[in-house]
């Protein structure tokens, strides 16, 4: 029988342990900037963060917001802020938004639309400090390039860090997370890891990866439950990486791996376009904006089947038809969006809770685990 020892001295016995401690939002203080506790500085990782963001937004209608970051949280929050009639400036150090996935061509499409909605982009610089009033409220953002932006509120979305400190020195770590095998077992075979902390093998990519997305969190958790309950019937975890988002009237999905050369296709002046990633002569990743369910299924199949590609120009000419004419071997990984808990941003007047609730619900379990974990010392 295995045991856990709590900070209060309590001993908890277990046979099987699942680590689902999730991740915490990176704070500005980790980069030498003070002010995270100001009443109008918001993060978005758990339910308390969402409530705070709602309250601040309601008090800032018609005001100015600065969004620090250019990734998922930043893009979706920026859209929600604009829809709620708040003026938005996005600040990030990269050359374009969503740099871990978007190509410059894809990013330009979305940035152009955001700018048409009034969003301002300041690229290639970072936050250096805040200005405060006598009550400790942030009144301006100072950037490293020397510029200053007056603000009524600030939203910070600069990434996360997996909550793994409890297990360092006890389990094998890699790529910032806990290394697991195909059954999501750690270096201790009675301990499993899921979600943001798990670094697991992805056969499609030919390497181990740690994926920060709700789809991965849900599916790794489901697989571990099956492994524990029906070990003889459950094989290794097979996963087709999926990312998705909706903001304004947009809806995109990405399947697979964004490695190798990129072939863009479709109408980048219209509403439907995409890209394929070709690596070592095979299609390994697919992106599509504005697709139907059948079209999303087709690009998922293409990423899963990894068809050979001899002529990149020809694939570009065929565009979406290259995926649509392929054999249908798998079912689409349709994002689970429950009624009343959508993580999507729609073009109606809504509060950020509706824009981010799906993210929050997924994060709430991890947030609880993190809170619980803070009360423990290493065992």
PDB file of N, CA and C in Angstrom, residues 274-372:
ATOM      1  N   UNK A 274      -7.254  27.683 -45.341  1.00  0.00           N
ATOM      2  CA  UNK A 274      -6.565  26.738 -44.474  1.00  0.00           C
ATOM      3  C   UNK A 274      -5.108  26.574 -44.831  1.00  0.00           C
ATOM      4  N   UNK A 275      -4.508  25.537 -44.260  1.00  0.00           N
ATOM      5  CA  UNK A 275      -3.093  25.254 -44.497  1.00  0.00           C
ATOM      6  C   UNK A 275      -2.829  23.796 -44.172  1.00  0.00           C
ATOM      7  N   UNK A 276      -1.853  23.231 -44.872  1.00  0.00           N
ATOM      8  CA  UNK A 276      -1.329  21.908 -44.565  1.00  0.00           C
ATOM      9  C   UNK A 276       0.138  22.039 -44.181  1.00  0.00           C
ATOM     10  N   UNK A 277       0.575  21.186 -43.267  1.00  0.00           N
ATOM     11  CA  UNK A 277       1.986  21.102 -42.917  1.00  0.00           C
ATOM     12  C   UNK A 277       2.532  19.792 -43.488  1.00  0.00           C
ATOM     13  N   UNK A 278       3.597  19.894 -44.268  1.00  0.00           N
ATOM     14  CA  UNK A 278       4.200  18.740 -44.929  1.00  0.00           C
ATOM     15  C   UNK A 278       5.589  18.511 -44.345  1.00  0.00           C
ATOM     16  N   UNK A 279       5.811  17.316 -43.803  1.00  0.00           N
ATOM     17  CA  UNK A 279       7.095  17.002 -43.181  1.00  0.00           C
ATOM     18  C   UNK A 279       7.586  15.641 -43.668  1.00  0.00           C
ATOM     19  N   UNK A 280       8.809  15.618 -44.156  1.00  0.00           N
ATOM     20  CA  UNK A 280       9.409  14.377 -44.671  1.00  0.00           C
ATOM     21  C   UNK A 280       8.512  13.699 -45.715  1.00  0.00           C
ATOM     22  N   UNK A 281       7.919  14.509 -46.581  1.00  0.00           N
ATOM     23  CA  UNK A 281       7.133  13.970 -47.680  1.00  0.00           C
ATOM     24  C   UNK A 281       5.734  13.526 -47.329  1.00  0.00           C
ATOM     25  N   UNK A 282       5.260  13.849 -46.123  1.00  0.00           N
ATOM     26  CA  UNK A 282       3.917  13.446 -45.715  1.00  0.00           C
ATOM     27  C   UNK A 282       3.183  14.616 -45.077  1.00  0.00           C
ATOM     28  N   UNK A 283       1.891  14.670 -45.298  1.00  0.00           N
ATOM     29  CA  UNK A 283       1.060  15.656 -44.619  1.00  0.00           C
ATOM     30  C   UNK A 283       0.948  15.250 -43.152  1.00  0.00           C
ATOM     31  N   UNK A 284       1.275  16.164 -42.257  1.00  0.00           N
ATOM     32  CA  UNK A 284       1.244  15.847 -40.825  1.00  0.00           C
ATOM     33  C   UNK A 284       0.319  16.757 -40.034  1.00  0.00           C
ATOM     34  N   UNK A 285      -0.120  17.874 -40.635  1.00  0.00           N
ATOM     35  CA  UNK A 285      -0.977  18.810 -39.921  1.00  0.00           C
ATOM     36  C   UNK A 285      -1.922  19.520 -40.859  1.00  0.00           C
ATOM     37  N   UNK A 286      -3.136  19.850 -40.342  1.00  0.00           N
ATOM     38  CA  UNK A 286      -4.145  20.517 -41.155  1.00  0.00           C
ATOM     39  C   UNK A 286      -4.833  21.595 -40.341  1.00  0.00           C
ATOM     40  N   UNK A 287      -5.027  22.744 -40.963  1.00  0.00           N
ATOM     41  CA  UNK A 287      -5.725  23.878 -40.342  1.00  0.00           C
ATOM     42  C   UNK A 287      -6.842  24.316 -41.275  1.00  0.00           C
ATOM     43  N   UNK A 288      -8.008  24.620 -40.708  1.00  0.00           N
ATOM     44  CA  UNK A 288      -9.110  25.106 -41.536  1.00  0.00           C
ATOM     45  C   UNK A 288      -9.931  26.124 -40.766  1.00  0.00           C
ATOM     46  N   UNK A 289     -10.186  27.240 -41.402  1.00  0.00           N
ATOM     47  CA  UNK A 289     -11.101  28.257 -40.899  1.00  0.00           C
ATOM     48  C   UNK A 289     -12.392  28.199 -41.695  1.00  0.00           C
ATOM     49  N   UNK A 290     -13.530  28.244 -40.954  1.00  0.00           N
ATOM     50  CA  UNK A 290     -14.829  28.361 -41.600  1.00  0.00           C
ATOM     51  C   UNK A 290     -15.352  27.088 -42.232  1.00  0.00           C
ATOM     52  N   UNK A 291     -14.914  25.931 -41.745  1.00  0.00           N
ATOM     53  CA  UNK A 291     -15.330  24.673 -42.345  1.00  0.00           C
ATOM     54  C   UNK A 291     -16.668  24.170 -41.849  1.00  0.00           C
ATOM     55  N   UNK A 292     -17.250  23.249 -42.627  1.00  0.00           N
ATOM     56  CA  UNK A 292     -18.414  22.498 -42.184  1.00  0.00           C
ATOM     57  C   UNK A 292     -17.916  21.298 -41.379  1.00  0.00           C
ATOM     58  N   UNK A 293     -18.840  20.565 -40.740  1.00  0.00           N
ATOM     59  CA  UNK A 293     -18.420  19.386 -39.990  1.00  0.00           C
ATOM     60  C   UNK A 293     -17.752  18.358 -40.895  1.00  0.00           C
ATOM     61  N   UNK A 294     -18.284  18.181 -42.113  1.00  0.00           N
ATOM     62  CA  UNK A 294     -17.671  17.236 -43.051  1.00  0.00           C
ATOM     63  C   UNK A 294     -16.261  17.676 -43.430  1.00  0.00           C
ATOM     64  N   UNK A 295     -16.076  18.970 -43.592  1.00  0.00           N
ATOM     65  CA  UNK A 295     -14.752  19.465 -43.971  1.00  0.00           C
ATOM     66  C   UNK A 295     -13.760  19.346 -42.812  1.00  0.00           C
ATOM     67  N   UNK A 296     -14.227  19.618 -41.596  1.00  0.00           N
ATOM     68  CA  UNK A 296     -13.357  19.423 -40.440  1.00  0.00           C
ATOM     69  C   UNK A 296     -12.993  17.953 -40.276  1.00  0.00           C
ATOM     70  N   UNK A 297     -13.960  17.073 -40.547  1.00  0.00           N
ATOM     71  CA  UNK A 297     -13.683  15.637 -40.486  1.00  0.00           C
ATOM     72  C   UNK A 297     -12.619  15.268 -41.513  1.00  0.00           C
ATOM     73  N   UNK A 298     -12.712  15.856 -42.689  1.00  0.00           N
ATOM     74  CA  UNK A 298     -11.764  15.540 -43.755  1.00  0.00           C
ATOM     75  C   UNK A 298     -10.338  15.953 -43.391  1.00  0.00           C
ATOM     76  N   UNK A 299     -10.174  17.139 -42.809  1.00  0.00           N
ATOM     77  CA  UNK A 299      -8.808  17.551 -42.470  1.00  0.00           C
ATOM     78  C   UNK A 299      -8.276  16.750 -41.284  1.00  0.00           C
ATOM     79  N   UNK A 300      -9.183  16.281 -40.403  1.00  0.00           N
ATOM     80  CA  UNK A 300      -8.750  15.399 -39.317  1.00  0.00           C
ATOM     81  C   UNK A 300      -8.252  14.078 -39.888  1.00  0.00           C
ATOM     82  N   UNK A 301      -8.998  13.520 -40.865  1.00  0.00           N
ATOM     83  CA  UNK A 301      -8.585  12.289 -41.515  1.00  0.00           C
ATOM     84  C   UNK A 301      -7.228  12.450 -42.191  1.00  0.00           C
ATOM     85  N   UNK A 302      -7.052  13.575 -42.870  1.00  0.00           N
ATOM     86  CA  UNK A 302      -5.795  13.804 -43.575  1.00  0.00           C
ATOM     87  C   UNK A 302      -4.620  13.827 -42.603  1.00  0.00           C
ATOM     88  N   UNK A 303      -4.788  14.509 -41.479  1.00  0.00           N
ATOM     89  CA  UNK A 303      -3.701  14.562 -40.490  1.00  0.00           C
ATOM     90  C   UNK A 303      -3.447  13.191 -39.874  1.00  0.00           C
ATOM     91  N   UNK A 304      -4.505  12.414 -39.666  1.00  0.00           N
ATOM     92  CA  UNK A 304      -4.364  11.087 -39.077  1.00  0.00           C
ATOM     93  C   UNK A 304      -3.694  10.111 -40.047  1.00  0.00           C
ATOM     94  N   UNK A 305      -4.099  10.152 -41.326  1.00  0.00           N
ATOM     95  CA  UNK A 305      -3.611   9.193 -42.315  1.00  0.00           C
ATOM     96  C   UNK A 305      -2.237   9.539 -42.863  1.00  0.00           C
ATOM     97  N   UNK A 306      -1.838  10.805 -42.754  1.00  0.00           N
ATOM     98  CA  UNK A 306      -0.510  11.248 -43.197  1.00  0.00           C
ATOM     99  C   UNK A 306      -0.203  10.818 -44.636  1.00  0.00           C
ATOM    100  N   UNK A 307      -1.018  11.224 -45.603  1.00  0.00           N
ATOM    101  CA  UNK A 307      -0.775  10.822 -46.995  1.00  0.00           C
ATOM    102  C   UNK A 307       0.532  11.389 -47.525  1.00  0.00           C
ATOM    103  N   UNK A 308       1.125  10.658 -48.472  1.00  0.00           N
ATOM    104  CA  UNK A 308       2.356  11.121 -49.101  1.00  0.00           C
ATOM    105  C   UNK A 308       2.075  12.343 -49.968  1.00  0.00           C
ATOM    106  N   UNK A 309       2.997  13.272 -49.969  1.00  0.00           N
ATOM    107  CA  UNK A 309       2.880  14.488 -50.777  1.00  0.00           C
ATOM    108  C   UNK A 309       4.153  14.631 -51.600  1.00  0.00           C
ATOM    109  N   UNK A 310       3.997  14.551 -52.922  1.00  0.00           N
ATOM    110  CA  UNK A 310       5.147  14.668 -53.816  1.00  0.00           C
ATOM    111  C   UNK A 310       5.303  16.081 -54.371  1.00  0.00           C
ATOM    112  N   UNK A 311       4.187  16.765 -54.521  1.00  0.00           N
ATOM    113  CA  UNK A 311       4.191  18.068 -55.177  1.00  0.00           C
ATOM    114  C   UNK A 311       3.428  19.059 -54.304  1.00  0.00           C
ATOM    115  N   UNK A 312       4.158  19.926 -53.597  1.00  0.00           N
ATOM    116  CA  UNK A 312       3.510  20.886 -52.704  1.00  0.00           C
ATOM    117  C   UNK A 312       2.616  21.850 -53.472  1.00  0.00           C
ATOM    118  N   UNK A 313       3.057  22.260 -54.667  1.00  0.00           N
ATOM    119  CA  UNK A 313       2.264  23.202 -55.457  1.00  0.00           C
ATOM    120  C   UNK A 313       0.924  22.583 -55.845  1.00  0.00           C
ATOM    121  N   UNK A 314       0.938  21.292 -56.176  1.00  0.00           N
ATOM    122  CA  UNK A 314      -0.298  20.623 -56.559  1.00  0.00           C
ATOM    123  C   UNK A 314      -1.249  20.512 -55.372  1.00  0.00           C
ATOM    124  N   UNK A 315      -0.705  20.239 -54.191  1.00  0.00           N
ATOM    125  CA  UNK A 315      -1.540  20.195 -52.988  1.00  0.00           C
ATOM    126  C   UNK A 315      -2.176  21.557 -52.746  1.00  0.00           C
ATOM    127  N   UNK A 316      -1.408  22.603 -52.955  1.00  0.00           N
ATOM    128  CA  UNK A 316      -1.943  23.946 -52.806  1.00  0.00           C
ATOM    129  C   UNK A 316      -3.060  24.235 -53.795  1.00  0.00           C
ATOM    130  N   UNK A 317      -2.902  23.747 -55.022  1.00  0.00           N
ATOM    131  CA  UNK A 317      -3.941  23.957 -56.035  1.00  0.00           C
ATOM    132  C   UNK A 317      -5.216  23.188 -55.679  1.00  0.00           C
ATOM    133  N   UNK A 318      -5.054  21.965 -55.172  1.00  0.00           N
ATOM    134  CA  UNK A 318      -6.231  21.183 -54.790  1.00  0.00           C
ATOM    135  C   UNK A 318      -6.896  21.753 -53.541  1.00  0.00           C
ATOM    136  N   UNK A 319      -6.099  22.295 -52.652  1.00  0.00           N
ATOM    137  CA  UNK A 319      -6.625  22.915 -51.453  1.00  0.00           C
ATOM    138  C   UNK A 319      -7.422  21.947 -50.598  1.00  0.00           C
ATOM    139  N   UNK A 320      -8.600  22.367 -50.195  1.00  0.00           N
ATOM    140  CA  UNK A 320      -9.435  21.547 -49.326  1.00  0.00           C
ATOM    141  C   UNK A 320      -9.814  20.222 -49.992  1.00  0.00           C
ATOM    142  N   UNK A 321      -9.885  20.212 -51.322  1.00  0.00           N
ATOM    143  CA  UNK A 321     -10.240  18.977 -52.023  1.00  0.00           C
ATOM    144  C   UNK A 321      -9.229  17.867 -51.789  1.00  0.00           C
ATOM    145  N   UNK A 322      -7.986  18.230 -51.504  1.00  0.00           N
ATOM    146  CA  UNK A 322      -6.969  17.218 -51.228  1.00  0.00           C
ATOM    147  C   UNK A 322      -7.376  16.375 -50.022  1.00  0.00           C
ATOM    148  N   UNK A 323      -7.929  17.024 -49.009  1.00  0.00           N
ATOM    149  CA  UNK A 323      -8.402  16.295 -47.830  1.00  0.00           C
ATOM    150  C   UNK A 323      -9.757  15.657 -48.072  1.00  0.00           C
ATOM    151  N   UNK A 324     -10.640  16.355 -48.795  1.00  0.00           N
ATOM    152  CA  UNK A 324     -12.001  15.864 -48.994  1.00  0.00           C
ATOM    153  C   UNK A 324     -12.049  14.593 -49.828  1.00  0.00           C
ATOM    154  N   UNK A 325     -11.103  14.396 -50.717  1.00  0.00           N
ATOM    155  CA  UNK A 325     -11.112  13.216 -51.573  1.00  0.00           C
ATOM    156  C   UNK A 325     -10.397  12.033 -50.943  1.00  0.00           C
ATOM    157  N   UNK A 326      -9.848  12.214 -49.752  1.00  0.00           N
ATOM    158  CA  UNK A 326      -9.176  11.117 -49.067  1.00  0.00           C
ATOM    159  C   UNK A 326     -10.171  10.147 -48.460  1.00  0.00           C
ATOM    160  N   UNK A 327      -9.680   8.969 -48.065  1.00  0.00           N
ATOM    161  CA  UNK A 327     -10.549   7.971 -47.438  1.00  0.00           C
ATOM    162  C   UNK A 327     -10.922   8.401 -46.037  1.00  0.00           C
ATOM    163  N   UNK A 328     -12.164   8.147 -45.659  1.00  0.00           N
ATOM    164  CA  UNK A 328     -12.623   8.483 -44.318  1.00  0.00           C
ATOM    165  C   UNK A 328     -12.361   7.310 -43.387  1.00  0.00           C
ATOM    166  N   UNK A 329     -11.353   7.461 -42.566  1.00  0.00           N
ATOM    167  CA  UNK A 329     -10.930   6.365 -41.694  1.00  0.00           C
ATOM    168  C   UNK A 329     -11.296   6.566 -40.236  1.00  0.00           C
ATOM    169  N   UNK A 330     -11.515   7.823 -39.834  1.00  0.00           N
ATOM    170  CA  UNK A 330     -11.777   8.096 -38.425  1.00  0.00           C
ATOM    171  C   UNK A 330     -12.968   9.012 -38.294  1.00  0.00           C
ATOM    172  N   UNK A 331     -13.508   9.057 -37.109  1.00  0.00           N
ATOM    173  CA  UNK A 331     -14.578   9.991 -36.810  1.00  0.00           C
ATOM    174  C   UNK A 331     -13.972  11.333 -36.438  1.00  0.00           C
ATOM    175  N   UNK A 332     -14.661  12.441 -36.710  1.00  0.00           N
ATOM    176  CA  UNK A 332     -14.115  13.746 -36.364  1.00  0.00           C
ATOM    177  C   UNK A 332     -14.033  13.926 -34.865  1.00  0.00           C
ATOM    178  N   UNK A 333     -13.006  14.652 -34.418  1.00  0.00           N
ATOM    179  CA  UNK A 333     -12.894  14.985 -32.999  1.00  0.00           C
ATOM    180  C   UNK A 333     -13.634  16.287 -32.772  1.00  0.00           C
ATOM    181  N   UNK A 334     -14.942  16.173 -32.646  1.00  0.00           N
ATOM    182  CA  UNK A 334     -15.759  17.365 -32.470  1.00  0.00           C
ATOM    183  C   UNK A 334     -15.559  17.932 -31.077  1.00  0.00           C
ATOM    184  N   UNK A 335     -15.218  19.192 -30.946  1.00  0.00           N
ATOM    185  CA  UNK A 335     -15.045  19.785 -29.620  1.00  0.00           C
ATOM    186  C   UNK A 335     -16.300  19.631 -28.778  1.00  0.00           C
ATOM    187  N   UNK A 336     -16.118  19.232 -27.523  1.00  0.00           N
ATOM    188  CA  UNK A 336     -17.243  19.089 -26.608  1.00  0.00           C
ATOM    189  C   UNK A 336     -17.598  20.459 -26.053  1.00  0.00           C
ATOM    190  N   UNK A 337     -18.761  20.960 -26.446  1.00  0.00           N
ATOM    191  CA  UNK A 337     -19.217  22.271 -25.989  1.00  0.00           C
ATOM    192  C   UNK A 337     -20.601  22.083 -25.397  1.00  0.00           C
ATOM    193  N   UNK A 338     -20.666  22.068 -24.083  1.00  0.00           N
ATOM    194  CA  UNK A 338     -21.921  21.814 -23.416  1.00  0.00           C
ATOM    195  C   UNK A 338     -22.767  23.077 -23.341  1.00  0.00           C
ATOM    196  N   UNK A 339     -24.061  22.896 -23.328  1.00  0.00           N
ATOM    197  CA  UNK A 339     -24.964  24.044 -23.256  1.00  0.00           C
ATOM    198  C   UNK A 339     -24.676  24.862 -22.012  1.00  0.00           C
ATOM    199  N   UNK A 340     -24.491  26.155 -22.207  1.00  0.00           N
ATOM    200  CA  UNK A 340     -24.273  27.046 -21.071  1.00  0.00           C
ATOM    201  C   UNK A 340     -22.849  27.137 -20.606  1.00  0.00           C
ATOM    202  N   UNK A 341     -21.932  26.336 -21.228  1.00  0.00           N
ATOM    203  CA  UNK A 341     -20.533  26.391 -20.797  1.00  0.00           C
ATOM    204  C   UNK A 341     -19.612  26.565 -21.987  1.00  0.00           C
ATOM    205  N   UNK A 342     -20.047  27.307 -22.971  1.00  0.00           N
ATOM    206  CA  UNK A 342     -19.236  27.482 -24.163  1.00  0.00           C
ATOM    207  C   UNK A 342     -18.006  28.312 -23.864  1.00  0.00           C
ATOM    208  N   UNK A 343     -16.877  27.891 -24.497  1.00  0.00           N
ATOM    209  CA  UNK A 343     -15.655  28.675 -24.389  1.00  0.00           C
ATOM    210  C   UNK A 343     -15.528  29.616 -25.572  1.00  0.00           C
ATOM    211  N   UNK A 344     -16.581  29.717 -26.370  1.00  0.00           N
ATOM    212  CA  UNK A 344     -16.488  30.432 -27.619  1.00  0.00           C
ATOM    213  C   UNK A 344     -16.979  31.862 -27.489  1.00  0.00           C
ATOM    214  N   UNK A 345     -16.482  32.695 -28.382  1.00  0.00           N
ATOM    215  CA  UNK A 345     -16.872  34.094 -28.401  1.00  0.00           C
ATOM    216  C   UNK A 345     -17.748  34.318 -29.617  1.00  0.00           C
ATOM    217  N   UNK A 346     -18.988  34.726 -29.406  1.00  0.00           N
ATOM    218  CA  UNK A 346     -19.903  34.944 -30.512  1.00  0.00           C
ATOM    219  C   UNK A 346     -20.181  36.429 -30.652  1.00  0.00           C
ATOM    220  N   UNK A 347     -20.658  36.799 -31.841  1.00  0.00           N
ATOM    221  CA  UNK A 347     -20.815  38.227 -32.114  1.00  0.00           C
ATOM    222  C   UNK A 347     -22.153  38.729 -31.600  1.00  0.00           C
ATOM    223  N   UNK A 348     -22.315  38.671 -30.286  1.00  0.00           N
ATOM    224  CA  UNK A 348     -23.456  39.279 -29.604  1.00  0.00           C
ATOM    225  C   UNK A 348     -22.921  39.885 -28.334  1.00  0.00           C
ATOM    226  N   UNK A 349     -23.694  40.733 -27.696  1.00  0.00           N
ATOM    227  CA  UNK A 349     -23.235  41.384 -26.480  1.00  0.00           C
ATOM    228  C   UNK A 349     -23.258  40.374 -25.337  1.00  0.00           C
ATOM    229  N   UNK A 350     -22.083  39.939 -24.910  1.00  0.00           N
ATOM    230  CA  UNK A 350     -21.974  38.959 -23.844  1.00  0.00           C
ATOM    231  C   UNK A 350     -20.880  39.388 -22.895  1.00  0.00           C
ATOM    232  N   UNK A 351     -20.888  38.795 -21.706  1.00  0.00           N
ATOM    233  CA  UNK A 351     -19.827  39.048 -20.764  1.00  0.00           C
ATOM    234  C   UNK A 351     -18.752  37.995 -20.936  1.00  0.00           C
ATOM    235  N   UNK A 352     -17.535  38.241 -20.422  1.00  0.00           N
ATOM    236  CA  UNK A 352     -16.425  37.327 -20.676  1.00  0.00           C
ATOM    237  C   UNK A 352     -16.656  35.950 -20.098  1.00  0.00           C
ATOM    238  N   UNK A 353     -17.560  35.835 -19.120  1.00  0.00           N
ATOM    239  CA  UNK A 353     -17.853  34.499 -18.600  1.00  0.00           C
ATOM    240  C   UNK A 353     -18.320  33.582 -19.731  1.00  0.00           C
ATOM    241  N   UNK A 354     -19.233  34.085 -20.590  1.00  0.00           N
ATOM    242  CA  UNK A 354     -19.715  33.269 -21.691  1.00  0.00           C
ATOM    243  C   UNK A 354     -18.594  33.018 -22.690  1.00  0.00           C
ATOM    244  N   UNK A 355     -17.699  33.957 -22.830  1.00  0.00           N
ATOM    245  CA  UNK A 355     -16.621  33.805 -23.794  1.00  0.00           C
ATOM    246  C   UNK A 355     -15.591  32.796 -23.349  1.00  0.00           C
ATOM    247  N   UNK A 356     -15.486  32.540 -22.058  1.00  0.00           N
ATOM    248  CA  UNK A 356     -14.379  31.725 -21.576  1.00  0.00           C
ATOM    249  C   UNK A 356     -14.794  30.641 -20.600  1.00  0.00           C
ATOM    250  N   UNK A 357     -16.083  30.432 -20.448  1.00  0.00           N
ATOM    251  CA  UNK A 357     -16.542  29.492 -19.424  1.00  0.00           C
ATOM    252  C   UNK A 357     -16.032  28.088 -19.661  1.00  0.00           C
ATOM    253  N   UNK A 358     -15.964  27.658 -20.928  1.00  0.00           N
ATOM    254  CA  UNK A 358     -15.459  26.318 -21.197  1.00  0.00           C
ATOM    255  C   UNK A 358     -14.046  26.149 -20.717  1.00  0.00           C
ATOM    256  N   UNK A 359     -13.214  27.168 -20.959  1.00  0.00           N
ATOM    257  CA  UNK A 359     -11.838  27.127 -20.469  1.00  0.00           C
ATOM    258  C   UNK A 359     -11.823  27.084 -18.955  1.00  0.00           C
ATOM    259  N   UNK A 360     -12.684  27.881 -18.351  1.00  0.00           N
ATOM    260  CA  UNK A 360     -12.711  27.964 -16.894  1.00  0.00           C
ATOM    261  C   UNK A 360     -13.152  26.653 -16.264  1.00  0.00           C
ATOM    262  N   UNK A 361     -14.221  26.045 -16.829  1.00  0.00           N
ATOM    263  CA  UNK A 361     -14.691  24.781 -16.271  1.00  0.00           C
ATOM    264  C   UNK A 361     -13.594  23.733 -16.335  1.00  0.00           C
ATOM    265  N   UNK A 362     -12.889  23.680 -17.487  1.00  0.00           N
ATOM    266  CA  UNK A 362     -11.806  22.713 -17.614  1.00  0.00           C
ATOM    267  C   UNK A 362     -10.690  23.008 -16.629  1.00  0.00           C
ATOM    268  N   UNK A 363     -10.456  24.294 -16.381  1.00  0.00           N
ATOM    269  CA  UNK A 363      -9.357  24.682 -15.490  1.00  0.00           C
ATOM    270  C   UNK A 363      -9.711  24.535 -14.025  1.00  0.00           C
ATOM    271  N   UNK A 364     -11.003  24.519 -13.696  1.00  0.00           N
ATOM    272  CA  UNK A 364     -11.397  24.557 -12.291  1.00  0.00           C
ATOM    273  C   UNK A 364     -10.923  23.335 -11.528  1.00  0.00           C
ATOM    274  N   UNK A 365     -10.957  22.161 -12.193  1.00  0.00           N
ATOM    275  CA  UNK A 365     -10.471  20.953 -11.529  1.00  0.00           C
ATOM    276  C   UNK A 365      -8.987  21.080 -11.238  1.00  0.00           C
ATOM    277  N   UNK A 366      -8.250  21.568 -12.244  1.00  0.00           N
ATOM    278  CA  UNK A 366      -6.820  21.744 -12.048  1.00  0.00           C
ATOM    279  C   UNK A 366      -6.525  22.786 -10.983  1.00  0.00           C
ATOM    280  N   UNK A 367      -7.349  23.842 -10.954  1.00  0.00           N
ATOM    281  CA  UNK A 367      -7.130  24.885  -9.955  1.00  0.00           C
ATOM    282  C   UNK A 367      -7.349  24.353  -8.542  1.00  0.00           C
ATOM    283  N   UNK A 368      -8.406  23.517  -8.392  1.00  0.00           N
ATOM    284  CA  UNK A 368      -8.652  22.929  -7.079  1.00  0.00           C
ATOM    285  C   UNK A 368      -7.485  22.047  -6.670  1.00  0.00           C
ATOM    286  N   UNK A 369      -7.002  21.241  -7.644  1.00  0.00           N
ATOM    287  CA  UNK A 369      -5.888  20.354  -7.325  1.00  0.00           C
ATOM    288  C   UNK A 369      -4.645  21.150  -6.934  1.00  0.00           C
ATOM    289  N   UNK A 370      -4.450  22.274  -7.623  1.00  0.00           N
ATOM    290  CA  UNK A 370      -3.292  23.107  -7.296  1.00  0.00           C
ATOM    291  C   UNK A 370      -3.428  23.691  -5.893  1.00  0.00           C
ATOM    292  N   UNK A 371      -4.634  24.195  -5.570  1.00  0.00           N
ATOM    293  CA  UNK A 371      -4.864  24.738  -4.231  1.00  0.00           C
ATOM    294  C   UNK A 371      -4.617  23.673  -3.180  1.00  0.00           C
ATOM    295  N   UNK A 372      -5.153  22.471  -3.465  1.00  0.00           N
ATOM    296  CA  UNK A 372      -4.992  21.372  -2.516  1.00  0.00           C
ATOM    297  C   UNK A 372      -3.523  21.002  -2.373  1.00  0.00           C
TER     298      UNK A 372
END
